[in-house]
Amino acid sequence: MTSWPEFAPLALDPPAEAPPARFALWPLPELPGAAPRAAAPEGPPPPTQEELALADAYAAGRADGEAEATARAAREVGAALEALAGAAQALEAVRAAFVSEVEEQVAALAVAVGAQLLQREVAADPTVVRDLVRQAVALLPVEGMLEIRLHPDDLAALAGQLELQAAGGRALEAHWVPDATLERGSYRIETAQRVVDGRVEPVLQALYERLRHG
């Protein structure tokens, strides 16, 4: 039997990787009639010193204008507020004058009504005057003759009712005098010591002042 010689195994290297394919790009040829390619836009040029100075001047002028406008608006608002305050004061003065006039008219009307009521009361009942005189005499320290003045109509209406007495019941001597200067309902008492003025007019005047001034 024939024997063959032994051979060592061969070491086989792995196949090397193929290099990547590279392709060269050629510029496309310009076609006839094609529009030329537009150049890439360039950025705006930097501002010049004159432009920067003009921008600064514009900004400063605008700031000054706004400040002046604000100040002018403030002055106008202040003037408007001052005018409004003056108008309010004038209105208050008018209101006060109106209220004062109305109060005066109301007081005068009340006094006039009071006078009319008194005149009517005295005409209806002359003893009203007699009672007023008696009350006044009762408060006087009477010594001697009394002089009592009444309106002539009141004195005529009280004929026969003219007796007067002191606080202790003592009869008093009185001289009754008609006085046309007195209003109806008024009286005037004179003694050696004092004078009692019972005229209606001062009473009504005091009432008028009280109504006016509270």
C-alpha atoms as a printed R data frame, in Angstrom:
    type eleno elety resid chain resno        x       y       z
1   ATOM     1    CA   MET     A     1    0.000   0.000   0.000
2   ATOM     2    CA   THR     A     2    1.327   3.359  -1.010
3   ATOM     3    CA   SER     A     3    1.639   6.061   1.639
4   ATOM     4    CA   TRP     A     4    1.378   9.759   0.842
5   ATOM     5    CA   PRO     A     5    3.513  12.422   2.379
6   ATOM     6    CA   GLU     A     6    1.920  14.654   5.066
7   ATOM     7    CA   PHE     A     7    1.564  18.397   4.351
8   ATOM     8    CA   ALA     A     8    1.108  21.167   6.869
9   ATOM     9    CA   PRO     A     9   -2.174  23.084   6.506
10  ATOM    10    CA   LEU     A    10   -1.884  26.425   4.781
11  ATOM    11    CA   ALA     A    11   -2.807  29.587   6.729
12  ATOM    12    CA   LEU     A    12   -5.258  31.552   4.636
13  ATOM    13    CA   ASP     A    13   -5.651  35.272   5.355
14  ATOM    14    CA   PRO     A    14   -9.192  36.674   5.296
15  ATOM    15    CA   PRO     A    15   -9.965  38.581   2.144
16  ATOM    16    CA   ALA     A    16   -9.188  42.272   2.409
17  ATOM    17    CA   GLU     A    17  -12.130  44.672   2.329
18  ATOM    18    CA   ALA     A    18  -12.525  46.493  -0.890
19  ATOM    19    CA   PRO     A    19  -11.946  50.269  -0.619
20  ATOM    20    CA   PRO     A    20  -15.060  52.423  -0.932
21  ATOM    21    CA   ALA     A    21  -15.817  53.617  -4.344
22  ATOM    22    CA   ARG     A    22  -15.084  57.220  -4.977
23  ATOM    23    CA   PHE     A    23  -16.688  59.302  -7.627
24  ATOM    24    CA   ALA     A    24  -15.507  62.653  -8.844
25  ATOM    25    CA   LEU     A    25  -18.202  65.311  -9.540
26  ATOM    26    CA   TRP     A    26  -17.675  67.396 -12.568
27  ATOM    27    CA   PRO     A    27  -19.397  70.741 -12.841
28  ATOM    28    CA   LEU     A    28  -22.380  70.654 -15.065
29  ATOM    29    CA   PRO     A    29  -21.893  72.484 -18.254
30  ATOM    30    CA   GLU     A    30  -23.711  75.771 -18.702
31  ATOM    31    CA   LEU     A    31  -26.671  75.234 -20.898
32  ATOM    32    CA   PRO     A    32  -27.339  77.758 -23.612
33  ATOM    33    CA   GLY     A    33  -30.018  80.275 -22.661
34  ATOM    34    CA   ALA     A    34  -29.914  79.405 -18.939
35  ATOM    35    CA   ALA     A    35  -30.111  82.337 -16.481
36  ATOM    36    CA   PRO     A    36  -26.876  83.023 -14.676
37  ATOM    37    CA   ARG     A    37  -26.771  81.961 -11.095
38  ATOM    38    CA   ALA     A    38  -27.582  84.717  -8.599
39  ATOM    39    CA   ALA     A    39  -24.838  85.639  -6.266
40  ATOM    40    CA   ALA     A    40  -25.436  85.022  -2.566
41  ATOM    41    CA   PRO     A    41  -26.884  88.175  -0.889
42  ATOM    42    CA   GLU     A    42  -24.466  90.067   1.200
43  ATOM    43    CA   GLY     A    43  -25.351  91.534   4.635
44  ATOM    44    CA   PRO     A    44  -26.029  95.276   5.067
45  ATOM    45    CA   PRO     A    45  -22.968  97.389   5.417
46  ATOM    46    CA   PRO     A    46  -22.143  98.567   8.918
47  ATOM    47    CA   PRO     A    47  -23.537 102.033   9.781
48  ATOM    48    CA   THR     A    48  -21.258 104.944   9.261
49  ATOM    49    CA   GLN     A    49  -20.263 107.394  11.957
50  ATOM    50    CA   GLU     A    50  -22.664 109.954  10.520
51  ATOM    51    CA   GLU     A    51  -25.522 107.470  10.663
52  ATOM    52    CA   LEU     A    52  -24.697 106.525  14.257
53  ATOM    53    CA   ALA     A    53  -24.552 110.183  15.252
54  ATOM    54    CA   LEU     A    54  -27.870 110.837  13.510
55  ATOM    55    CA   ALA     A    55  -29.507 107.874  15.299
56  ATOM    56    CA   ASP     A    56  -28.208 109.107  18.657
57  ATOM    57    CA   ALA     A    57  -29.491 112.604  17.962
58  ATOM    58    CA   TYR     A    58  -32.900 111.203  16.972
59  ATOM    59    CA   ALA     A    59  -33.117 109.098  20.153
60  ATOM    60    CA   ALA     A    60  -32.112 112.075  22.318
61  ATOM    61    CA   GLY     A    61  -34.635 114.338  20.585
62  ATOM    62    CA   ARG     A    62  -37.373 111.781  21.014
63  ATOM    63    CA   ALA     A    63  -36.583 111.399  24.733
64  ATOM    64    CA   ASP     A    64  -36.603 115.188  25.173
65  ATOM    65    CA   GLY     A    65  -39.917 115.431  23.313
66  ATOM    66    CA   GLU     A    66  -41.499 112.744  25.462
67  ATOM    67    CA   ALA     A    67  -40.261 114.453  28.631
68  ATOM    68    CA   GLU     A    68  -41.628 117.813  27.454
69  ATOM    69    CA   ALA     A    69  -44.967 116.217  26.528
70  ATOM    70    CA   THR     A    70  -45.173 114.573  29.952
71  ATOM    71    CA   ALA     A    71  -44.375 117.846  31.698
72  ATOM    72    CA   ARG     A    72  -46.926 119.731  29.585
73  ATOM    73    CA   ALA     A    73  -49.587 117.108  30.327
74  ATOM    74    CA   ALA     A    74  -48.803 117.392  34.047
75  ATOM    75    CA   ARG     A    75  -49.166 121.180  33.876
76  ATOM    76    CA   GLU     A    76  -52.458 120.887  32.021
77  ATOM    77    CA   VAL     A    77  -53.786 118.367  34.539
78  ATOM    78    CA   GLY     A    78  -52.698 120.615  37.409
79  ATOM    79    CA   ALA     A    79  -54.432 123.603  35.829
80  ATOM    80    CA   ALA     A    80  -57.582 121.554  35.278
81  ATOM    81    CA   LEU     A    81  -57.578 120.391  38.897
82  ATOM    82    CA   GLU     A    82  -57.066 123.954  40.103
83  ATOM    83    CA   ALA     A    83  -59.948 125.165  37.933
84  ATOM    84    CA   LEU     A    84  -62.116 122.327  39.241
85  ATOM    85    CA   ALA     A    85  -61.297 123.269  42.845
86  ATOM    86    CA   GLY     A    86  -62.174 126.894  42.110
87  ATOM    87    CA   ALA     A    87  -65.455 125.842  40.557
88  ATOM    88    CA   ALA     A    88  -66.239 123.688  43.589
89  ATOM    89    CA   GLN     A    89  -65.559 126.621  45.917
90  ATOM    90    CA   ALA     A    90  -67.731 128.909  43.826
91  ATOM    91    CA   LEU     A    91  -70.504 126.323  43.823
92  ATOM    92    CA   GLU     A    92  -70.245 125.961  47.591
93  ATOM    93    CA   ALA     A    93  -70.459 129.747  47.983
94  ATOM    94    CA   VAL     A    94  -73.561 129.838  45.775
95  ATOM    95    CA   ARG     A    95  -75.098 126.963  47.710
96  ATOM    96    CA   ALA     A    96  -74.373 128.658  51.038
97  ATOM    97    CA   ALA     A    97  -75.858 131.926  49.791
98  ATOM    98    CA   PHE     A    98  -78.925 130.090  48.496
99  ATOM    99    CA   VAL     A    99  -79.381 128.223  51.776
100 ATOM   100    CA   SER     A   100  -78.946 131.449  53.742
101 ATOM   101    CA   GLU     A   101  -81.507 133.222  51.559
102 ATOM   102    CA   VAL     A   102  -83.965 130.356  51.902
103 ATOM   103    CA   GLU     A   103  -83.485 130.277  55.677
104 ATOM   104    CA   GLU     A   104  -84.036 134.018  55.839
105 ATOM   105    CA   GLN     A   105  -87.205 133.752  53.781
106 ATOM   106    CA   VAL     A   106  -88.480 130.876  55.910
107 ATOM   107    CA   ALA     A   107  -87.759 132.822  59.094
108 ATOM   108    CA   ALA     A   108  -89.486 135.929  57.728
109 ATOM   109    CA   LEU     A   109  -92.474 133.827  56.678
110 ATOM   110    CA   ALA     A   110  -92.689 132.213  60.104
111 ATOM   111    CA   VAL     A   111  -92.597 135.624  61.807
112 ATOM   112    CA   ALA     A   112  -95.238 136.997  59.445
113 ATOM   113    CA   VAL     A   113  -97.463 133.988  60.108
114 ATOM   114    CA   GLY     A   114  -96.930 134.409  63.844
115 ATOM   115    CA   ALA     A   115  -97.881 138.069  63.653
116 ATOM   116    CA   GLN     A   116 -101.021 137.260  61.684
117 ATOM   117    CA   LEU     A   117 -102.019 134.560  64.139
118 ATOM   118    CA   LEU     A   118 -101.478 136.899  67.053
119 ATOM   119    CA   GLN     A   119 -103.530 139.645  65.430
120 ATOM   120    CA   ARG     A   120 -106.324 137.181  64.738
121 ATOM   121    CA   GLU     A   121 -106.187 135.808  68.272
122 ATOM   122    CA   VAL     A   122 -106.301 139.262  69.832
123 ATOM   123    CA   ALA     A   123 -109.180 140.338  67.572
124 ATOM   124    CA   ALA     A   124 -111.131 137.203  68.491
125 ATOM   125    CA   ASP     A   125 -110.361 137.385  72.214
126 ATOM   126    CA   PRO     A   126 -109.115 140.734  73.608
127 ATOM   127    CA   THR     A   127 -108.628 139.168  77.034
128 ATOM   128    CA   VAL     A   128 -105.360 137.745  75.671
129 ATOM   129    CA   VAL     A   129 -103.801 141.200  76.078
130 ATOM   130    CA   ARG     A   130 -105.357 141.653  79.510
131 ATOM   131    CA   ASP     A   131 -103.891 138.354  80.688
132 ATOM   132    CA   LEU     A   132 -100.440 139.323  79.358
133 ATOM   133    CA   VAL     A   133 -100.626 142.617  81.273
134 ATOM   134    CA   ARG     A   134 -101.702 140.878  84.470
135 ATOM   135    CA   GLN     A   135  -98.845 138.385  84.235
136 ATOM   136    CA   ALA     A   136  -96.332 141.200  83.743
137 ATOM   137    CA   VAL     A   137  -97.745 143.232  86.655
138 ATOM   138    CA   ALA     A   138  -97.604 140.199  88.961
139 ATOM   139    CA   LEU     A   139  -93.830 140.069  88.430
140 ATOM   140    CA   LEU     A   140  -93.264 143.759  89.226
141 ATOM   141    CA   PRO     A   141  -92.555 145.275  92.625
142 ATOM   142    CA   VAL     A   142  -95.363 147.806  92.228
143 ATOM   143    CA   GLU     A   143  -95.371 150.934  94.368
144 ATOM   144    CA   GLY     A   144  -97.658 153.768  93.346
145 ATOM   145    CA   MET     A   145  -99.518 154.413  90.137
146 ATOM   146    CA   LEU     A   146  -99.167 152.190  87.058
147 ATOM   147    CA   GLU     A   147  -99.369 153.577  83.546
148 ATOM   148    CA   ILE     A   148 -100.444 150.949  81.046
149 ATOM   149    CA   ARG     A   149 -100.518 151.644  77.323
150 ATOM   150    CA   LEU     A   150 -102.514 149.562  74.855
151 ATOM   151    CA   HIS     A   151 -103.610 149.832  71.261
152 ATOM   152    CA   PRO     A   152 -106.883 151.818  71.183
153 ATOM   153    CA   ASP     A   153 -108.867 148.855  69.781
154 ATOM   154    CA   ASP     A   154 -107.569 146.547  72.501
155 ATOM   155    CA   LEU     A   155 -108.319 149.098  75.185
156 ATOM   156    CA   ALA     A   156 -111.871 149.625  73.897
157 ATOM   157    CA   ALA     A   157 -112.446 145.845  73.743
158 ATOM   158    CA   LEU     A   158 -111.370 145.490  77.397
159 ATOM   159    CA   ALA     A   159 -113.764 148.109  78.793
160 ATOM   160    CA   GLY     A   160 -114.977 146.937  82.185
161 ATOM   161    CA   GLN     A   161 -112.191 144.301  82.514
162 ATOM   162    CA   LEU     A   162 -109.293 146.526  83.570
163 ATOM   163    CA   GLU     A   163 -109.060 145.704  87.274
164 ATOM   164    CA   LEU     A   164 -105.585 144.712  88.421
165 ATOM   165    CA   GLN     A   165 -104.436 143.132  91.663
166 ATOM   166    CA   ALA     A   166 -101.053 142.713  93.273
167 ATOM   167    CA   ALA     A   167  -99.702 139.300  94.265
168 ATOM   168    CA   GLY     A   168 -101.367 139.538  97.722
169 ATOM   169    CA   GLY     A   169 -104.745 140.382  96.266
170 ATOM   170    CA   ARG     A   170 -104.392 144.122  96.831
171 ATOM   171    CA   ALA     A   171 -106.074 146.224  94.176
172 ATOM   172    CA   LEU     A   172 -103.688 148.236  92.076
173 ATOM   173    CA   GLU     A   173 -104.279 151.701  90.799
174 ATOM   174    CA   ALA     A   174 -103.601 151.920  87.070
175 ATOM   175    CA   HIS     A   175 -103.924 154.579  84.442
176 ATOM   176    CA   TRP     A   176 -104.836 153.090  81.054
177 ATOM   177    CA   VAL     A   177 -103.647 155.033  78.026
178 ATOM   178    CA   PRO     A   178 -104.585 154.352  74.381
179 ATOM   179    CA   ASP     A   179 -101.457 154.390  72.214
180 ATOM   180    CA   ALA     A   180 -101.864 154.063  68.445
181 ATOM   181    CA   THR     A   181  -98.098 153.523  67.999
182 ATOM   182    CA   LEU     A   182  -98.512 150.077  69.534
183 ATOM   183    CA   GLU     A   183  -99.660 147.097  67.522
184 ATOM   184    CA   ARG     A   184 -102.633 145.095  68.605
185 ATOM   185    CA   GLY     A   185 -101.583 142.605  71.231
186 ATOM   186    CA   SER     A   186  -98.774 144.872  72.451
187 ATOM   187    CA   TYR     A   187  -98.566 146.725  75.760
188 ATOM   188    CA   ARG     A   188  -96.233 148.976  77.693
189 ATOM   189    CA   ILE     A   189  -96.204 149.248  81.475
190 ATOM   190    CA   GLU     A   190  -94.436 152.113  83.249
191 ATOM   191    CA   THR     A   191  -93.843 152.414  86.992
192 ATOM   192    CA   ALA     A   192  -91.686 154.689  89.067
193 ATOM   193    CA   GLN     A   193  -89.034 151.952  89.180
194 ATOM   194    CA   ARG     A   194  -89.042 150.397  85.696
195 ATOM   195    CA   VAL     A   195  -90.593 150.013  82.255
196 ATOM   196    CA   VAL     A   196  -91.917 146.769  80.838
197 ATOM   197    CA   ASP     A   197  -91.960 146.703  77.027
198 ATOM   198    CA   GLY     A   198  -94.499 144.169  75.853
199 ATOM   199    CA   ARG     A   199  -94.553 145.178  72.229
200 ATOM   200    CA   VAL     A   200  -95.070 142.386  69.716
201 ATOM   201    CA   GLU     A   201  -92.481 143.682  67.252
202 ATOM   202    CA   PRO     A   202  -89.371 143.040  69.412
203 ATOM   203    CA   VAL     A   203  -90.702 139.590  70.274
204 ATOM   204    CA   LEU     A   204  -91.208 138.784  66.616
205 ATOM   205    CA   GLN     A   205  -87.773 140.205  65.790
206 ATOM   206    CA   ALA     A   206  -86.183 137.988  68.440
207 ATOM   207    CA   LEU     A   207  -88.089 135.028  67.015
208 ATOM   208    CA   TYR     A   208  -86.848 135.925  63.553
209 ATOM   209    CA   GLU     A   209  -83.217 136.069  64.670
210 ATOM   210    CA   ARG     A   210  -83.578 132.812  66.538
211 ATOM   211    CA   LEU     A   211  -85.006 131.085  63.483
212 ATOM   212    CA   ARG     A   212  -82.252 132.460  61.273
213 ATOM   213    CA   HIS     A   213  -79.297 131.661  63.508
214 ATOM   214    CA   GLY     A   214  -80.640 128.704  65.429
